[in-house]
């Protein structure tokens, strides 16, 4: 038997079992062993001295430098490891980071669409990229995103964690932002040459903020009212993010709001059944004050997620889960995750909007 390569994971035990499934699938069971579930150091990324070199001295390629590059994934412990590493590196050189066998496993997942069962865990980080265990999620470059959104209208409604996605699209020059309040909206970002329109508007109360917030006509500008009056269609996408500002409120406040949103989505789908609706879950946040620990804890945020799933779970709605992604990130927890994490969130979003593009995108 060839020497073993030991795999050190910074994941939950359940996710380690999923990795073992991958290993058994492509016959690495005699060569790769899961060593341990090492703790994730959230406060600071690993130092270069702690990180192993890339396979056979190859450098990991990535568009953005980030701490995840040096994440300890492969730890060699055998003097006979080179035979295994040559096998891994050969596939690595031919197909990027993903071996042909691993590519086959990933393609066994369904396309991202409504009704995908909630997995525990949802995925794992590897070489700075998030890999979903629920559906086929691929890496989208800014050019891929532009192609995906061509002739699409995307309405983004909710809090600042989804506003960041619009800001990334603007930074990538996929769209150009128009006039309007850059923090709360409403504003429209467009790309006229590609027929792309992205709109953003913040949800109404509750708003947890330390600054003044303008009270526009709340009875007419709520998300449920907007959704009811919205024109849908096969090239229209509605993205909702209702979490961060509801965590400190009683649960019934969130429940009543989500029931209103559910009724609005049902009405939208009756008129425009092919409209895609995608709802983002909560993500983790920093807890540096008494208020954030007591009133806005991650435990409370998870209760919000459970309530959202119970209310919207029977609709033709895709739930974009980013909880496990932010729980297991190397970066410090923040309600506004690092932009590298945001980019991986956008990969999931684009995989839901344009699943038909996945076979044409190099991994």
Coordinates of C-alpha atoms in Angstrom, one line a residue:
X1 CA 0.0 0.0 0.0
X2 CA 1.3 3.5 -0.9
X3 CA 2.2 5.9 1.9
X4 CA -0.7 7.9 3.3
X5 CA -1.4 11.6 3.0
X6 CA -3.1 12.9 6.1
X7 CA -5.9 15.4 5.6
X8 CA -6.2 18.0 8.4
X9 CA -9.6 19.7 8.4
X10 CA -10.9 22.9 9.9
X11 CA -14.5 21.8 9.7
X12 CA -17.3 20.3 11.7
X13 CA -17.3 16.6 12.3
X14 CA -20.3 16.2 10.0
X15 CA -18.4 17.9 7.2
X16 CA -15.4 15.6 7.8
X17 CA -17.7 12.7 7.1
X18 CA -18.7 14.2 3.8
X19 CA -15.0 14.6 2.9
X20 CA -14.5 10.9 3.7
X21 CA -17.3 10.2 1.3
X22 CA -15.4 12.0 -1.5
X23 CA -12.2 10.1 -0.6
X24 CA -14.0 6.7 -0.8
X25 CA -15.7 7.8 -4.1
X26 CA -12.4 8.3 -6.0
X27 CA -10.5 5.4 -4.4
X28 CA -8.1 7.5 -2.2
X29 CA -9.2 5.6 0.9
X30 CA -5.9 3.7 1.1
X31 CA -3.9 6.8 0.6
X32 CA -5.7 9.7 2.4
X33 CA -6.6 9.7 6.1
X34 CA -8.6 12.4 7.9
X35 CA -6.4 13.2 10.8
X36 CA -8.4 15.5 13.0
X37 CA -10.9 18.3 13.1
X38 CA -8.6 21.2 14.1
X39 CA -10.0 24.3 15.7
X40 CA -10.5 27.3 13.4
X41 CA -8.6 30.3 14.6
X42 CA -11.1 33.1 13.8
X43 CA -9.2 36.0 15.2
X44 CA -6.2 35.8 12.9
X45 CA -5.2 33.9 9.7
X46 CA -2.4 31.3 9.9
X47 CA 1.1 32.6 9.5
X48 CA 3.0 31.5 6.4
X49 CA 5.3 29.4 8.6
X50 CA 2.4 27.3 9.8
X51 CA 1.0 26.7 6.3
X52 CA 2.2 23.8 4.1
X53 CA 3.5 24.3 0.6
X54 CA 1.2 23.6 -2.3
X55 CA 1.3 20.2 -3.8
X56 CA 4.7 19.4 -5.3
X57 CA 5.7 23.0 -4.8
X58 CA 3.0 24.4 -7.0
X59 CA 1.6 27.8 -6.1
X60 CA -2.1 28.2 -5.4
X61 CA -3.5 30.5 -8.0
X62 CA -6.1 33.0 -7.0
X63 CA -7.3 36.4 -8.2
X64 CA -7.3 38.0 -4.7
X65 CA -4.6 37.4 -2.1
X66 CA -6.2 36.3 1.1
X67 CA -5.4 34.3 4.3
X68 CA -7.3 31.3 3.0
X69 CA -4.5 30.6 0.6
X70 CA -2.4 29.3 3.4
X71 CA -5.0 27.2 5.1
X72 CA -3.6 23.9 6.3
X73 CA -5.4 21.4 4.1
X74 CA -2.8 18.8 3.1
X75 CA -0.3 17.7 5.8
X76 CA 2.3 15.2 4.7
X77 CA 3.4 12.7 7.3
X78 CA 4.9 9.8 5.3
X79 CA 8.3 9.5 3.6
X80 CA 6.5 7.7 0.7
X81 CA 4.0 10.5 0.1
X82 CA 5.4 11.5 -3.3
X83 CA 3.6 8.8 -5.3
X84 CA 0.2 10.0 -3.9
X85 CA 1.2 13.6 -4.4
X86 CA 2.1 12.9 -8.1
X87 CA -1.3 11.5 -8.6
X88 CA -2.9 14.5 -7.0
X89 CA -0.7 17.0 -8.7
X90 CA -1.2 15.5 -12.2
X91 CA -4.9 16.1 -11.9
X92 CA -4.2 19.5 -10.4
X93 CA -2.2 20.6 -13.4
X94 CA -4.7 19.3 -15.9
X95 CA -7.9 20.7 -14.5
X96 CA -6.9 23.5 -12.1
X97 CA -7.4 22.7 -8.4
X98 CA -10.1 20.0 -9.0
X99 CA -9.2 16.5 -10.0
X100 CA -11.2 14.7 -12.7
X101 CA -12.6 12.3 -10.0
X102 CA -13.5 15.2 -7.7
X103 CA -15.1 17.0 -10.6
X104 CA -17.3 13.9 -11.2
X105 CA -18.4 14.0 -7.6
X106 CA -19.3 17.7 -7.7
X107 CA -21.3 17.1 -10.9
X108 CA -23.3 14.5 -9.1
X109 CA -25.0 17.3 -7.1
X110 CA -28.2 18.8 -8.6
X111 CA -28.2 22.3 -10.1
X112 CA -29.0 25.0 -7.6
X113 CA -32.7 25.6 -7.7
X114 CA -35.7 25.9 -5.3
X115 CA -36.4 22.9 -3.1
X116 CA -32.8 21.9 -2.5
X117 CA -32.7 20.1 0.9
X118 CA -30.9 21.8 3.7
X119 CA -27.6 20.0 4.3
X120 CA -25.6 19.8 7.6
X121 CA -23.1 21.2 6.8
X122 CA -23.7 23.1 3.6
X123 CA -20.1 22.9 2.3
X124 CA -16.5 23.4 3.0
X125 CA -13.5 25.8 2.3
X126 CA -10.7 24.4 0.2
X127 CA -7.8 26.5 -1.3
X128 CA -9.8 29.7 -0.6
X129 CA -12.9 28.6 -2.3
X130 CA -16.3 27.5 -0.9
X131 CA -17.6 24.2 -2.2
X132 CA -21.2 23.5 -1.7
X133 CA -22.4 20.0 -0.6
X134 CA -26.0 20.9 -1.6
X135 CA -25.9 21.9 -5.3
X136 CA -23.4 22.6 -8.1
X137 CA -21.7 25.9 -7.2
X138 CA -18.9 27.2 -9.5
X139 CA -16.5 30.1 -9.5
X140 CA -17.8 33.1 -11.5
X141 CA -15.4 35.7 -12.8
X142 CA -16.6 39.3 -13.4
X143 CA -17.0 38.4 -17.1
X144 CA -19.0 35.3 -16.2
X145 CA -21.2 37.4 -14.0
X146 CA -21.8 39.9 -16.8
X147 CA -22.7 37.1 -19.1
X148 CA -25.1 35.5 -16.5
X149 CA -26.9 38.8 -15.9
X150 CA -27.2 39.9 -19.5
X151 CA -30.9 40.8 -20.3
X152 CA -31.8 40.2 -16.6
X153 CA -33.4 42.5 -14.0
X154 CA -32.4 41.8 -10.4
X155 CA -34.3 43.4 -7.5
X156 CA -32.3 43.2 -4.3
X157 CA -34.4 44.0 -1.1
X158 CA -33.3 43.8 2.5
X159 CA -30.3 44.7 4.6
X160 CA -26.7 45.8 4.0
X161 CA -25.4 42.2 3.7
X162 CA -27.1 41.9 0.3
X163 CA -26.4 45.5 -0.6
X164 CA -22.7 44.5 -0.5
X165 CA -23.4 42.1 -3.4
X166 CA -24.7 45.0 -5.5
X167 CA -21.6 47.0 -4.5
X168 CA -19.3 44.2 -5.7
X169 CA -21.1 44.2 -9.0
X170 CA -20.5 47.9 -9.3
X171 CA -16.8 47.5 -8.4
X172 CA -16.4 44.7 -11.0
X173 CA -18.0 47.1 -13.5
X174 CA -20.8 44.7 -14.3
X175 CA -23.1 47.6 -13.7
X176 CA -22.9 51.3 -13.0
X177 CA -24.7 52.7 -10.0
X178 CA -27.2 55.6 -10.6
X179 CA -28.5 58.3 -8.3
X180 CA -29.9 57.5 -4.9
X181 CA -28.8 57.0 -1.3
X182 CA -25.9 54.6 -1.5
X183 CA -26.6 53.1 1.9
X184 CA -30.4 52.6 2.0
X185 CA -31.5 53.2 -1.5
X186 CA -33.6 53.2 -3.5
X187 CA -31.2 53.2 -6.4
X188 CA -30.7 51.5 -9.7
X189 CA -27.5 50.1 -11.2
X190 CA -27.5 49.4 -15.0
X191 CA -25.4 48.1 -17.9
X192 CA -27.4 49.4 -20.9
X193 CA -25.2 47.6 -23.5
X194 CA -25.9 44.2 -21.9
X195 CA -29.5 44.9 -20.8
X196 CA -28.7 44.5 -17.1
X197 CA -30.7 46.3 -14.4
X198 CA -30.0 45.8 -10.6
X199 CA -32.2 47.7 -8.1
X200 CA -31.6 48.0 -4.3
X201 CA -33.8 49.2 -1.5
X202 CA -33.4 48.7 2.2
X203 CA -36.2 47.1 4.2
X204 CA -38.3 49.2 6.6
X205 CA -38.4 48.9 10.3
X206 CA -36.9 47.5 12.4
X207 CA -33.6 49.2 11.7
X208 CA -30.7 48.6 14.2
X209 CA -28.4 51.5 13.6
X210 CA -26.5 54.2 15.5
X211 CA -27.3 56.9 12.9
X212 CA -30.4 58.7 11.8
X213 CA -32.7 56.9 9.5
X214 CA -35.3 58.7 7.3
X215 CA -38.9 57.5 8.0
X216 CA -40.3 57.5 4.5
X217 CA -43.9 56.5 4.0
X218 CA -43.6 53.1 5.8
X219 CA -47.1 52.0 4.8
X220 CA -46.2 52.1 1.1
X221 CA -42.6 51.2 0.9
X222 CA -42.5 47.8 2.7
X223 CA -41.0 44.9 0.9
X224 CA -44.3 43.0 0.7
X225 CA -46.0 45.9 -1.0
X226 CA -43.1 46.3 -3.4
X227 CA -43.2 42.6 -4.3
X228 CA -46.9 42.7 -4.9
X229 CA -46.6 45.5 -7.4
X230 CA -43.5 44.1 -9.1
X231 CA -43.4 43.0 -12.7
X232 CA -41.8 39.5 -12.9
X233 CA -40.9 37.1 -15.6
X234 CA -38.3 34.5 -16.6
X235 CA -35.5 37.1 -16.7
X236 CA -36.5 38.7 -13.4
X237 CA -34.8 37.8 -10.1
X238 CA -35.9 38.9 -6.6
X239 CA -33.3 38.6 -3.9
X240 CA -34.3 39.0 -0.3
X241 CA -32.2 39.4 2.9
X242 CA -34.3 39.9 6.1
X243 CA -32.2 38.9 9.1
X244 CA -29.6 41.1 10.7
X245 CA -32.0 43.9 11.9
X246 CA -34.6 41.4 13.2
X247 CA -32.4 39.5 15.5
X248 CA -32.9 41.9 18.4
X249 CA -36.7 41.9 18.0
X250 CA -39.2 39.5 19.5
X251 CA -39.6 36.4 17.3
X252 CA -43.2 37.2 16.5
X253 CA -42.1 40.5 14.8
X254 CA -40.1 38.5 12.3
X255 CA -42.7 35.9 11.8
X256 CA -45.5 38.4 11.0
X257 CA -43.2 40.2 8.6
X258 CA -42.2 36.9 6.8
X259 CA -45.8 35.8 6.5
X260 CA -46.5 39.1 4.8
X261 CA -43.6 38.5 2.4
X262 CA -44.8 34.9 1.8
X263 CA -48.2 36.1 0.7
X264 CA -46.6 38.7 -1.5
X265 CA -44.3 36.1 -3.2
X266 CA -47.3 33.8 -3.7
X267 CA -49.1 36.7 -5.5
X268 CA -46.1 37.4 -7.6
X269 CA -45.8 33.8 -8.7
X270 CA -49.5 33.6 -9.5
X271 CA -49.0 36.5 -12.0
X272 CA -45.4 35.6 -13.1
X273 CA -44.7 31.9 -12.2
X274 CA -41.2 31.9 -13.8
X275 CA -39.8 34.7 -11.6
X276 CA -36.9 33.5 -9.6
X277 CA -37.0 34.3 -5.8
X278 CA -33.8 33.8 -3.8
X279 CA -33.7 34.4 0.0
X280 CA -30.4 34.8 1.8
X281 CA -30.0 33.4 5.3
X282 CA -28.3 35.1 8.2
X283 CA -24.5 35.2 8.6
X284 CA -22.3 35.4 11.7
X285 CA -21.3 38.7 13.2
X286 CA -18.8 40.1 15.7
X287 CA -19.8 40.3 19.3
X288 CA -17.7 43.1 20.8
X289 CA -20.3 44.7 23.1
X290 CA -22.8 43.6 25.7
X291 CA -25.7 44.5 23.3
X292 CA -24.4 42.4 20.5
X293 CA -23.8 39.4 22.8
X294 CA -27.2 39.6 24.5
X295 CA -29.5 41.0 21.8
X296 CA -27.8 40.0 18.5
X297 CA -26.2 36.7 19.3
X298 CA -25.5 34.0 16.6
X299 CA -27.9 31.7 18.5
X300 CA -30.7 34.2 18.0
X301 CA -29.8 34.6 14.4
X302 CA -30.1 30.9 13.9
X303 CA -33.6 31.0 15.4
X304 CA -34.5 33.6 12.7
X305 CA -33.1 31.2 10.0
X306 CA -35.2 28.3 11.3
X307 CA -38.3 30.5 11.3
X308 CA -37.6 31.7 7.8
X309 CA -37.3 28.1 6.5
X310 CA -40.5 27.0 8.3
X311 CA -42.5 29.9 6.7
X312 CA -41.0 29.9 3.2
X313 CA -40.0 26.3 2.9
X314 CA -43.1 25.2 0.9
X315 CA -42.8 28.0 -1.7
X316 CA -41.0 27.9 -5.0
X317 CA -38.2 29.8 -3.4
X318 CA -34.4 29.2 -3.3
X319 CA -32.8 29.6 0.1
X320 CA -29.2 30.8 -0.3
X321 CA -27.5 29.5 2.8
X322 CA -24.3 31.3 3.9
X323 CA -24.3 30.4 7.6
X324 CA -21.8 27.5 7.4
X325 CA -19.6 29.6 5.1
X326 CA -19.3 32.4 7.6
X327 CA -19.0 30.1 10.6
X328 CA -16.0 28.3 9.1
X329 CA -14.2 31.3 7.5
X330 CA -10.7 32.3 8.5
X331 CA -11.6 36.0 8.7
X332 CA -12.8 37.6 11.9
X333 CA -16.6 37.4 12.2
X334 CA -18.3 40.5 11.0
X335 CA -21.9 41.3 10.0
X336 CA -20.3 42.5 6.8
X337 CA -18.0 39.6 5.8
X338 CA -14.7 40.1 4.1
X339 CA -15.0 40.8 0.4
X340 CA -13.5 37.4 -0.4
X341 CA -16.3 35.7 1.5
X342 CA -18.8 38.0 -0.4
X343 CA -17.3 36.9 -3.7
X344 CA -18.0 33.2 -2.7
X345 CA -21.5 34.2 -1.7
X346 CA -22.0 35.7 -5.1
X347 CA -20.8 32.4 -6.7
X348 CA -23.8 30.7 -5.1
X349 CA -26.1 33.5 -6.1
X350 CA -25.0 33.3 -9.8
X351 CA -25.3 29.5 -9.6
X352 CA -28.9 29.9 -8.8
X353 CA -29.6 32.5 -11.4
X354 CA -27.7 30.8 -14.2
X355 CA -27.3 27.1 -13.6
X356 CA -27.1 26.4 -17.3
X357 CA -23.8 28.2 -17.4
X358 CA -22.0 25.9 -15.1
X359 CA -20.8 23.4 -17.7
X360 CA -19.1 26.2 -19.6
X361 CA -17.1 27.7 -16.7
X362 CA -13.6 26.4 -16.1
X363 CA -13.0 25.5 -12.4

